[in-house]
PDB file of C-alpha atoms and ligand atoms in Angstrom:
ATOM      1  CA  MET A   1       0.225  -0.221   0.349  1.00  0.00           C
ATOM      2  CA  GLY A   2       1.525   3.603  -1.066  1.00  0.00           C
ATOM      3  CA  ASN A   3       0.705   6.032   1.234  1.00  0.00           C
ATOM      4  CA  TRP A   4       1.446   9.535  -1.426  1.00  0.00           C
ATOM      5  CA  LYS A   5       0.766  11.437   2.154  1.00  0.00           C
ATOM      6  CA  MET A   6       0.931  15.505   0.987  1.00  0.00           C
ATOM      7  CA  ASN A   7       2.976  15.326  -2.532  1.00  0.00           C
ATOM      8  CA  GLY A   8       1.560  15.607  -6.364  1.00  0.00           C
ATOM      9  CA  SER A   9       0.196  17.163  -8.881  1.00  0.00           C
ATOM     10  CA  ASN A  10      -2.280  16.587 -11.489  1.00  0.00           C
ATOM     11  CA  SER A  11       1.375  16.168 -14.314  1.00  0.00           C
ATOM     12  CA  MET A  12       2.900  13.577 -11.499  1.00  0.00           C
ATOM     13  CA  VAL A  13      -0.558  12.054 -10.697  1.00  0.00           C
ATOM     14  CA  LYS A  14      -0.767  11.030 -14.703  1.00  0.00           C
ATOM     15  CA  ASN A  15       2.763  10.096 -14.974  1.00  0.00           C
ATOM     16  CA  LEU A  16       3.142   7.809 -11.847  1.00  0.00           C
ATOM     17  CA  ILE A  17      -0.003   5.904 -12.592  1.00  0.00           C
ATOM     18  CA  LYS A  18       0.771   5.652 -16.418  1.00  0.00           C
ATOM     19  CA  GLU A  19       4.339   4.110 -15.414  1.00  0.00           C
ATOM     20  CA  LEU A  20       2.837   1.936 -12.592  1.00  0.00           C
ATOM     21  CA  PHE A  21       0.832   0.570 -15.591  1.00  0.00           C
ATOM     22  CA  ASN A  22       3.601   0.444 -17.989  1.00  0.00           C
ATOM     23  CA  GLU A  23       6.204  -1.495 -15.347  1.00  0.00           C
ATOM     24  CA  GLY A  24       3.897  -3.759 -13.868  1.00  0.00           C
ATOM     25  CA  GLU A  25       2.445  -5.552 -15.723  1.00  0.00           C
ATOM     26  CA  ASP A  26       4.035  -8.760 -13.839  1.00  0.00           C
ATOM     27  CA  ILE A  27       2.433  -7.264 -10.369  1.00  0.00           C
ATOM     28  CA  GLN A  28      -0.751  -7.075 -12.846  1.00  0.00           C
ATOM     29  CA  ARG A  29      -0.407 -10.851 -13.278  1.00  0.00           C
ATOM     30  CA  ALA A  30       0.012 -11.576  -9.655  1.00  0.00           C
ATOM     31  CA  SER A  31      -2.930  -9.925  -8.671  1.00  0.00           C
ATOM     32  CA  GLN A  32      -5.206 -11.374 -11.339  1.00  0.00           C
ATOM     33  CA  LYS A  33      -4.151 -14.271  -9.408  1.00  0.00           C
ATOM     34  CA  ASN A  34      -5.519 -12.735  -5.965  1.00  0.00           C
ATOM     35  CA  LEU A  35      -1.314 -13.320  -5.145  1.00  0.00           C
ATOM     36  CA  ILE A  36      -1.134  -9.827  -3.942  1.00  0.00           C
ATOM     37  CA  ASP A  37      -3.443  -6.530  -3.168  1.00  0.00           C
ATOM     38  CA  CYS A  38      -1.840  -3.496  -4.503  1.00  0.00           C
ATOM     39  CA  VAL A  39      -2.863   0.259  -3.325  1.00  0.00           C
ATOM     40  CA  VAL A  40      -2.393   3.985  -3.892  1.00  0.00           C
ATOM     41  CA  CYS A  41      -3.208   6.534  -1.427  1.00  0.00           C
ATOM     42  CA  PRO A  42      -3.572   9.611  -3.087  1.00  0.00           C
ATOM     43  CA  PRO A  43      -4.182  13.443  -1.753  1.00  0.00           C
ATOM     44  CA  PHE A  44      -7.774  13.768  -1.560  1.00  0.00           C
ATOM     45  CA  VAL A  45      -7.936  16.103  -4.183  1.00  0.00           C
ATOM     46  CA  TYR A  46      -6.303  13.562  -7.076  1.00  0.00           C
ATOM     47  CA  LEU A  47      -8.872  10.703  -5.741  1.00  0.00           C
ATOM     48  CA  GLN A  48     -11.042  11.181  -8.273  1.00  0.00           C
ATOM     49  CA  GLN A  49      -8.622  11.758 -11.024  1.00  0.00           C
ATOM     50  CA  VAL A  50      -6.459   8.329  -9.662  1.00  0.00           C
ATOM     51  CA  ALA A  51      -9.835   7.029  -9.951  1.00  0.00           C
ATOM     52  CA  GLU A  52     -10.798   7.627 -13.249  1.00  0.00           C
ATOM     53  CA  LEU A  53      -7.189   6.704 -14.777  1.00  0.00           C
ATOM     54  CA  LEU A  54      -7.186   3.458 -12.647  1.00  0.00           C
ATOM     55  CA  ASN A  55     -10.696   2.723 -14.337  1.00  0.00           C
ATOM     56  CA  GLN A  56      -9.351   3.705 -18.047  1.00  0.00           C
ATOM     57  CA  LYS A  57      -7.164   0.517 -17.352  1.00  0.00           C
ATOM     58  CA  LYS A  58      -9.014  -2.938 -18.065  1.00  0.00           C
ATOM     59  CA  ASP A  59      -8.658  -5.745 -14.744  1.00  0.00           C
ATOM     60  CA  SER A  60      -6.473  -2.731 -12.861  1.00  0.00           C
ATOM     61  CA  PHE A  61      -3.796  -4.565 -10.309  1.00  0.00           C
ATOM     62  CA  LEU A  62      -4.055  -0.859  -8.396  1.00  0.00           C
ATOM     63  CA  GLN A  63      -6.622  -0.289  -5.970  1.00  0.00           C
ATOM     64  CA  LEU A  64      -7.325   3.231  -4.452  1.00  0.00           C
ATOM     65  CA  GLY A  65      -7.144   4.040  -0.848  1.00  0.00           C
ATOM     66  CA  ALA A  66      -7.198   7.499   1.158  1.00  0.00           C
ATOM     67  CA  GLN A  67      -5.193   8.661   3.901  1.00  0.00           C
ATOM     68  CA  ASN A  68      -7.811   9.690   6.271  1.00  0.00           C
ATOM     69  CA  VAL A  69     -11.815  10.187   6.870  1.00  0.00           C
ATOM     70  CA  TYR A  70     -13.741  11.707   9.311  1.00  0.00           C
ATOM     71  CA  CYS A  71     -16.030   9.792  11.398  1.00  0.00           C
ATOM     72  CA  GLU A  72     -19.346  11.651  11.027  1.00  0.00           C
ATOM     73  CA  SER A  73     -21.687  10.855   8.027  1.00  0.00           C
ATOM     74  CA  GLU A  74     -22.461  14.118   6.799  1.00  0.00           C
ATOM     75  CA  GLY A  75     -22.875  17.606   8.228  1.00  0.00           C
ATOM     76  CA  ALA A  76     -20.871  20.970   9.435  1.00  0.00           C
ATOM     77  CA  TYR A  77     -17.521  19.953   8.868  1.00  0.00           C
ATOM     78  CA  THR A  78     -15.223  21.908   7.261  1.00  0.00           C
ATOM     79  CA  GLY A  79     -12.808  20.254   5.662  1.00  0.00           C
ATOM     80  CA  GLU A  80     -13.495  16.774   6.540  1.00  0.00           C
ATOM     81  CA  THR A  81     -14.479  14.402   4.133  1.00  0.00           C
ATOM     82  CA  SER A  82     -16.908  11.380   4.864  1.00  0.00           C
ATOM     83  CA  ALA A  83     -16.461   7.410   3.982  1.00  0.00           C
ATOM     84  CA  SER A  84     -19.274   7.271   1.496  1.00  0.00           C
ATOM     85  CA  MET A  85     -17.321  10.612  -0.013  1.00  0.00           C
ATOM     86  CA  LEU A  86     -14.854   7.533  -0.484  1.00  0.00           C
ATOM     87  CA  GLN A  87     -17.269   4.797  -1.592  1.00  0.00           C
ATOM     88  CA  ASP A  88     -18.569   7.357  -3.911  1.00  0.00           C
ATOM     89  CA  VAL A  89     -15.123   8.313  -5.997  1.00  0.00           C
ATOM     90  CA  GLY A  90     -14.321   4.316  -5.780  1.00  0.00           C
ATOM     91  CA  CYS A  91     -11.480   4.042  -2.710  1.00  0.00           C
ATOM     92  CA  ARG A  92     -11.663   0.839  -0.782  1.00  0.00           C
ATOM     93  CA  TYR A  93      -9.585   1.711   1.596  1.00  0.00           C
ATOM     94  CA  VAL A  94      -8.481   4.283   3.949  1.00  0.00           C
ATOM     95  CA  ILE A  95      -5.695   4.328   6.186  1.00  0.00           C
ATOM     96  CA  ILE A  96      -6.790   5.549  10.111  1.00  0.00           C
ATOM     97  CA  GLY A  97      -4.387   6.651  13.036  1.00  0.00           C
ATOM     98  CA  HIS A  98      -1.550   7.578  10.778  1.00  0.00           C
ATOM     99  CA  SER A  99       1.104   8.292  13.273  1.00  0.00           C
ATOM    100  CA  GLU A 100       1.539  12.085  11.503  1.00  0.00           C
ATOM    101  CA  ARG A 101      -2.260  12.616  12.225  1.00  0.00           C
ATOM    102  CA  ARG A 102      -1.593  11.827  15.843  1.00  0.00           C
ATOM    103  CA  GLN A 103       1.311  13.925  16.210  1.00  0.00           C
ATOM    104  CA  ILE A 104       1.132  16.490  13.865  1.00  0.00           C
ATOM    105  CA  PHE A 105      -2.800  16.817  14.086  1.00  0.00           C
ATOM    106  CA  GLY A 106      -3.671  15.637  17.819  1.00  0.00           C
ATOM    107  CA  GLU A 107      -5.928  12.586  16.334  1.00  0.00           C
ATOM    108  CA  GLU A 108      -6.084  10.014  19.654  1.00  0.00           C
ATOM    109  CA  ASN A 109      -7.244   6.526  20.319  1.00  0.00           C
ATOM    110  CA  ASP A 110     -10.901   7.455  20.929  1.00  0.00           C
ATOM    111  CA  LEU A 111     -11.613   9.535  17.634  1.00  0.00           C
ATOM    112  CA  ILE A 112      -9.110   6.945  15.327  1.00  0.00           C
ATOM    113  CA  ALA A 113     -11.703   4.091  16.736  1.00  0.00           C
ATOM    114  CA  ARG A 114     -14.335   5.934  15.768  1.00  0.00           C
ATOM    115  CA  LYS A 115     -13.344   6.458  12.289  1.00  0.00           C
ATOM    116  CA  PHE A 116     -12.215   2.672  11.918  1.00  0.00           C
ATOM    117  CA  ILE A 117     -15.930   2.085  12.544  1.00  0.00           C
ATOM    118  CA  LYS A 118     -17.315   4.017  10.779  1.00  0.00           C
ATOM    119  CA  ALA A 119     -14.846   3.285   8.112  1.00  0.00           C
ATOM    120  CA  TYR A 120     -15.531  -0.051   7.948  1.00  0.00           C
ATOM    121  CA  ASP A 121     -19.185   0.737   8.617  1.00  0.00           C
ATOM    122  CA  THR A 122     -19.218   1.812   5.037  1.00  0.00           C
ATOM    123  CA  ARG A 123     -17.886  -1.167   3.554  1.00  0.00           C
ATOM    124  CA  LEU A 124     -14.146   0.174   3.421  1.00  0.00           C
ATOM    125  CA  ILE A 125     -11.555  -1.594   4.885  1.00  0.00           C
ATOM    126  CA  PRO A 126      -9.823   0.283   7.135  1.00  0.00           C
ATOM    127  CA  VAL A 127      -6.432   0.272   7.450  1.00  0.00           C
ATOM    128  CA  LEU A 128      -5.581   0.982  11.800  1.00  0.00           C
ATOM    129  CA  CYS A 129      -1.981   2.640  12.198  1.00  0.00           C
ATOM    130  CA  VAL A 130      -0.086   1.454  15.243  1.00  0.00           C
ATOM    131  CA  GLY A 131       3.474   2.851  16.140  1.00  0.00           C
ATOM    132  CA  GLU A 132       5.724   3.812  19.117  1.00  0.00           C
ATOM    133  CA  THR A 133       7.565   6.461  19.459  1.00  0.00           C
ATOM    134  CA  ARG A 134      11.629   6.704  19.784  1.00  0.00           C
ATOM    135  CA  GLU A 135      11.490   7.285  23.228  1.00  0.00           C
ATOM    136  CA  GLU A 136       8.771   5.055  23.769  1.00  0.00           C
ATOM    137  CA  ARG A 137      11.552   2.292  22.618  1.00  0.00           C
ATOM    138  CA  GLU A 138      14.205   3.432  24.175  1.00  0.00           C
ATOM    139  CA  SER A 139      11.887   3.277  27.761  1.00  0.00           C
ATOM    140  CA  GLY A 140      10.936  -0.407  27.207  1.00  0.00           C
ATOM    141  CA  SER A 141       7.187   0.960  26.113  1.00  0.00           C
ATOM    142  CA  THR A 142       6.640  -0.525  23.109  1.00  0.00           C
ATOM    143  CA  PHE A 143       4.259  -3.449  23.677  1.00  0.00           C
ATOM    144  CA  ASP A 144       2.761  -1.148  26.241  1.00  0.00           C
ATOM    145  CA  ILE A 145       1.888   1.660  23.333  1.00  0.00           C
ATOM    146  CA  VAL A 146       0.801  -0.709  20.258  1.00  0.00           C
ATOM    147  CA  ARG A 147      -1.582  -2.130  23.211  1.00  0.00           C
ATOM    148  CA  GLN A 148      -2.880   1.025  24.506  1.00  0.00           C
ATOM    149  CA  GLN A 149      -3.916   1.700  20.415  1.00  0.00           C
ATOM    150  CA  LEU A 150      -5.354  -1.398  18.968  1.00  0.00           C
ATOM    151  CA  GLN A 151      -7.289  -2.072  22.526  1.00  0.00           C
ATOM    152  CA  ALA A 152      -8.909   1.296  21.689  1.00  0.00           C
ATOM    153  CA  VAL A 153     -10.238   0.172  19.125  1.00  0.00           C
ATOM    154  CA  MET A 154     -11.214  -3.504  20.110  1.00  0.00           C
ATOM    155  CA  ASP A 155     -13.001  -2.187  22.624  1.00  0.00           C
ATOM    156  CA  LEU A 156     -15.270   0.045  20.728  1.00  0.00           C
ATOM    157  CA  ALA A 157     -15.398  -2.332  17.201  1.00  0.00           C
ATOM    158  CA  PRO A 158     -16.455  -5.860  16.996  1.00  0.00           C
ATOM    159  CA  ILE A 159     -13.310  -7.781  16.857  1.00  0.00           C
ATOM    160  CA  GLN A 160     -14.645  -9.497  14.252  1.00  0.00           C
ATOM    161  CA  TYR A 161     -13.486  -6.084  12.216  1.00  0.00           C
ATOM    162  CA  PHE A 162     -10.071  -7.167  11.841  1.00  0.00           C
ATOM    163  CA  GLU A 163     -11.654 -10.089   9.326  1.00  0.00           C
ATOM    164  CA  ARG A 164     -11.725  -7.436   7.005  1.00  0.00           C
ATOM    165  CA  ALA A 165      -9.571  -4.514   8.278  1.00  0.00           C
ATOM    166  CA  ILE A 166      -5.977  -4.411   8.323  1.00  0.00           C
ATOM    167  CA  ILE A 167      -3.426  -3.830  11.331  1.00  0.00           C
ATOM    168  CA  ALA A 168      -0.246  -1.147  10.009  1.00  0.00           C
ATOM    169  CA  TYR A 169       2.642  -1.346  12.004  1.00  0.00           C
ATOM    170  CA  GLU A 170       4.608   1.866  11.506  1.00  0.00           C
ATOM    171  CA  PRO A 171       7.520   2.003  14.701  1.00  0.00           C
ATOM    172  CA  VAL A 172       7.341   6.562  14.507  1.00  0.00           C
ATOM    173  CA  TRP A 173      10.944   6.051  14.542  1.00  0.00           C
ATOM    174  CA  ALA A 174      10.970   4.622  10.925  1.00  0.00           C
ATOM    175  CA  ILE A 175       8.607   6.873   9.571  1.00  0.00           C
ATOM    176  CA  GLY A 176      10.461   8.899   6.743  1.00  0.00           C
ATOM    177  CA  THR A 177      13.679   8.616   8.615  1.00  0.00           C
ATOM    178  CA  GLY A 178      15.711   6.147   6.807  1.00  0.00           C
ATOM    179  CA  LEU A 179      15.579   4.091   9.679  1.00  0.00           C
ATOM    180  CA  THR A 180      13.813   0.956   9.260  1.00  0.00           C
ATOM    181  CA  ALA A 181      13.194  -1.406  12.062  1.00  0.00           C
ATOM    182  CA  THR A 182      15.072  -5.022  11.691  1.00  0.00           C
ATOM    183  CA  PRO A 183      13.138  -7.595  10.200  1.00  0.00           C
ATOM    184  CA  GLU A 184      13.676  -9.211  13.586  1.00  0.00           C
ATOM    185  CA  GLN A 185      12.037  -6.146  15.234  1.00  0.00           C
ATOM    186  CA  ALA A 186       9.045  -5.651  12.916  1.00  0.00           C
ATOM    187  CA  GLU A 187       8.361  -9.722  13.570  1.00  0.00           C
ATOM    188  CA  GLU A 188       8.551  -9.109  17.130  1.00  0.00           C
ATOM    189  CA  VAL A 189       5.908  -6.275  17.430  1.00  0.00           C
ATOM    190  CA  HIS A 190       3.476  -7.976  14.323  1.00  0.00           C
ATOM    191  CA  GLY A 191       3.784 -11.162  16.757  1.00  0.00           C
ATOM    192  CA  TYR A 192       2.788  -9.549  19.482  1.00  0.00           C
ATOM    193  CA  ILE A 193       0.069  -7.615  17.701  1.00  0.00           C
ATOM    194  CA  ARG A 194      -1.566 -10.846  16.360  1.00  0.00           C
ATOM    195  CA  GLY A 195      -1.310 -12.533  19.677  1.00  0.00           C
ATOM    196  CA  LEU A 196      -3.486 -10.041  20.679  1.00  0.00           C
ATOM    197  CA  VAL A 197      -5.710 -10.564  18.228  1.00  0.00           C
ATOM    198  CA  THR A 198      -5.882 -14.024  19.305  1.00  0.00           C
ATOM    199  CA  GLU A 199      -7.241 -13.160  22.705  1.00  0.00           C
ATOM    200  CA  TYR A 200     -10.065 -11.774  21.585  1.00  0.00           C
ATOM    201  CA  HIS A 201     -10.929 -14.602  18.385  1.00  0.00           C
ATOM    202  CA  ASP A 202      -9.382 -16.987  16.523  1.00  0.00           C
ATOM    203  CA  ILE A 203      -9.241 -15.108  13.159  1.00  0.00           C
ATOM    204  CA  ALA A 204      -6.141 -13.827  14.476  1.00  0.00           C
ATOM    205  CA  SER A 205      -4.125 -15.790  11.782  1.00  0.00           C
ATOM    206  CA  GLN A 206      -6.403 -14.398   9.167  1.00  0.00           C
ATOM    207  CA  VAL A 207      -5.560 -10.620  10.182  1.00  0.00           C
ATOM    208  CA  ARG A 208      -3.179  -8.695   7.347  1.00  0.00           C
ATOM    209  CA  ILE A 209      -0.617  -7.056   9.556  1.00  0.00           C
ATOM    210  CA  LEU A 210       1.400  -4.487   7.234  1.00  0.00           C
ATOM    211  CA  TYR A 211       4.696  -2.878   8.213  1.00  0.00           C
ATOM    212  CA  GLY A 212       5.868   0.971   7.854  1.00  0.00           C
ATOM    213  CA  GLY A 213       8.926   2.672   8.200  1.00  0.00           C
ATOM    214  CA  SER A 214      11.323   3.121   5.068  1.00  0.00           C
ATOM    215  CA  VAL A 215      10.140   0.417   3.145  1.00  0.00           C
ATOM    216  CA  LYS A 216      12.384   0.529   0.111  1.00  0.00           C
ATOM    217  CA  ALA A 217      13.578  -1.975  -2.472  1.00  0.00           C
ATOM    218  CA  ASN A 218      16.598  -3.252  -0.661  1.00  0.00           C
ATOM    219  CA  ASN A 219      14.895  -4.373   2.191  1.00  0.00           C
ATOM    220  CA  ALA A 220      11.767  -5.148   1.729  1.00  0.00           C
ATOM    221  CA  ALA A 221      12.285  -8.667   0.736  1.00  0.00           C
ATOM    222  CA  ASP A 222      14.161  -9.459   4.677  1.00  0.00           C
ATOM    223  CA  LEU A 223      10.847  -7.724   5.997  1.00  0.00           C
ATOM    224  CA  PHE A 224       8.169  -9.811   4.556  1.00  0.00           C
ATOM    225  CA  SER A 225      10.530 -12.952   4.477  1.00  0.00           C
ATOM    226  CA  LYS A 226       8.761 -12.680   8.223  1.00  0.00           C
ATOM    227  CA  PRO A 227       6.010 -15.379   8.997  1.00  0.00           C
ATOM    228  CA  ASN A 228       3.975 -12.450  10.661  1.00  0.00           C
ATOM    229  CA  ILE A 229       4.533  -9.804   8.015  1.00  0.00           C
ATOM    230  CA  ASP A 230       2.170  -9.698   5.651  1.00  0.00           C
ATOM    231  CA  GLY A 231       2.691  -6.459   3.304  1.00  0.00           C
ATOM    232  CA  GLY A 232       4.029  -3.103   4.001  1.00  0.00           C
ATOM    233  CA  LEU A 233       2.349   0.225   4.025  1.00  0.00           C
ATOM    234  CA  ILE A 234       5.292   2.571   1.653  1.00  0.00           C
ATOM    235  CA  GLY A 235       5.382   5.906   1.848  1.00  0.00           C
ATOM    236  CA  GLY A 236       8.531   8.104   0.522  1.00  0.00           C
ATOM    237  CA  ALA A 237       9.449   4.381  -1.985  1.00  0.00           C
ATOM    238  CA  SER A 238       5.328   4.532  -3.194  1.00  0.00           C
ATOM    239  CA  LEU A 239       6.354   7.799  -5.159  1.00  0.00           C
ATOM    240  CA  ASN A 240       8.468   6.237  -7.562  1.00  0.00           C
ATOM    241  CA  SER A 241       7.605   3.405  -9.638  1.00  0.00           C
ATOM    242  CA  LYS A 242      10.423   1.693  -9.984  1.00  0.00           C
ATOM    243  CA  GLU A 243      11.172   1.435  -6.437  1.00  0.00           C
ATOM    244  CA  PHE A 244       7.400   0.615  -5.433  1.00  0.00           C
ATOM    245  CA  LEU A 245       7.225  -1.762  -8.195  1.00  0.00           C
ATOM    246  CA  SER A 246      10.320  -3.693  -6.872  1.00  0.00           C
ATOM    247  CA  ILE A 247       8.609  -3.947  -3.140  1.00  0.00           C
ATOM    248  CA  CYS A 248       5.721  -5.258  -4.403  1.00  0.00           C
ATOM    249  CA  ARG A 249       7.266  -7.821  -6.360  1.00  0.00           C
ATOM    250  CA  ALA A 250       9.795  -8.460  -3.085  1.00  0.00           C
ATOM    251  CA  ALA A 251       6.034  -9.419  -1.347  1.00  0.00           C
ATOM    252  CA  LEU A 252       5.517 -11.626  -3.989  1.00  0.00           C
ATOM    253  CA  VAL A 253       8.358 -13.844  -2.589  1.00  0.00           C
ATOM    254  CA  GLY A 254       7.481 -17.278  -1.634  1.00  0.00           C
ATOM    255  CA  VAL A 255       3.872 -16.347  -1.984  1.00  0.00           C
TER     256      VAL A 255
HETATM  257  C1  PEP B 301       4.105   6.021   6.063  1.00  0.00           C
HETATM  258  O1  PEP B 301       3.742   6.451   5.235  1.00  0.00           O
HETATM  259  O2  PEP B 301       3.222   5.191   6.790  1.00  0.00           O
HETATM  260  C2  PEP B 301       5.601   5.434   5.897  1.00  0.00           C
HETATM  261  C3  PEP B 301       6.011   4.416   6.503  1.00  0.00           C
HETATM  262  O3  PEP B 301       6.485   6.461   5.067  1.00  0.00           O
HETATM  263  P1  PEP B 301       7.847   6.118   4.721  1.00  0.00           P
HETATM  264  O4  PEP B 301       7.289   4.407   4.330  1.00  0.00           O
HETATM  265  O5  PEP B 301       8.248   6.908   3.764  1.00  0.00           O
HETATM  266  O6  PEP B 301       8.884   6.103   6.012  1.00  0.00           O
END
């Protein structure tokens, strides 16, 4: 899943999608065999444009996601976007609780949980981001933080929602910093997350858990080789078609 964050322009969007289609025929074939789900999350203003570009391609392997959503259905919420609007323009996925939303925009666990439920109830696939800061890791509270972030959602949402929803473990210290969690560090937390879901329901083995944090073509294969890492949430590297497609290829190794 590529998170383009606040990057792009009309022409950049057009070129990037064109390059992904031209260079990604192998991923297209893999997607037709249901071996991979490949999603791009452009900024809101380009969602419609990307949806149209994807519709022009027969059996596009790229699916559409949004980077955020609001928890109410409609009304006086200036600047916000509802889940049904995202549906309406063709989104299938939405990122919820990205650490940049938590840190820069002050989103807290309760709001994130309400967004998660609204997205799910509107038939979107919520991608719930959790992860600790550097200070939290250094003080040994990674598991506590991840547990609190997940618990806030599990307290409000039926656990069955995780059959379709996706969890993304994104250590804040690794996002956009060039520092990546080692495959072992990531696997440890992914295993912990799967264990937490197991406490509630036996669907845990089916829950998809993505890793995010400076994933690049040269480290993706090692991360994805771990049993509890089911894919990636890719920021910076998703803006480059070659990098992004190489990461998709790494996800296919051993599938
Ligand atoms: C992200 O935006 O979720 C992310 C992981 O960014 P980057 O890959 O640039 O670290």
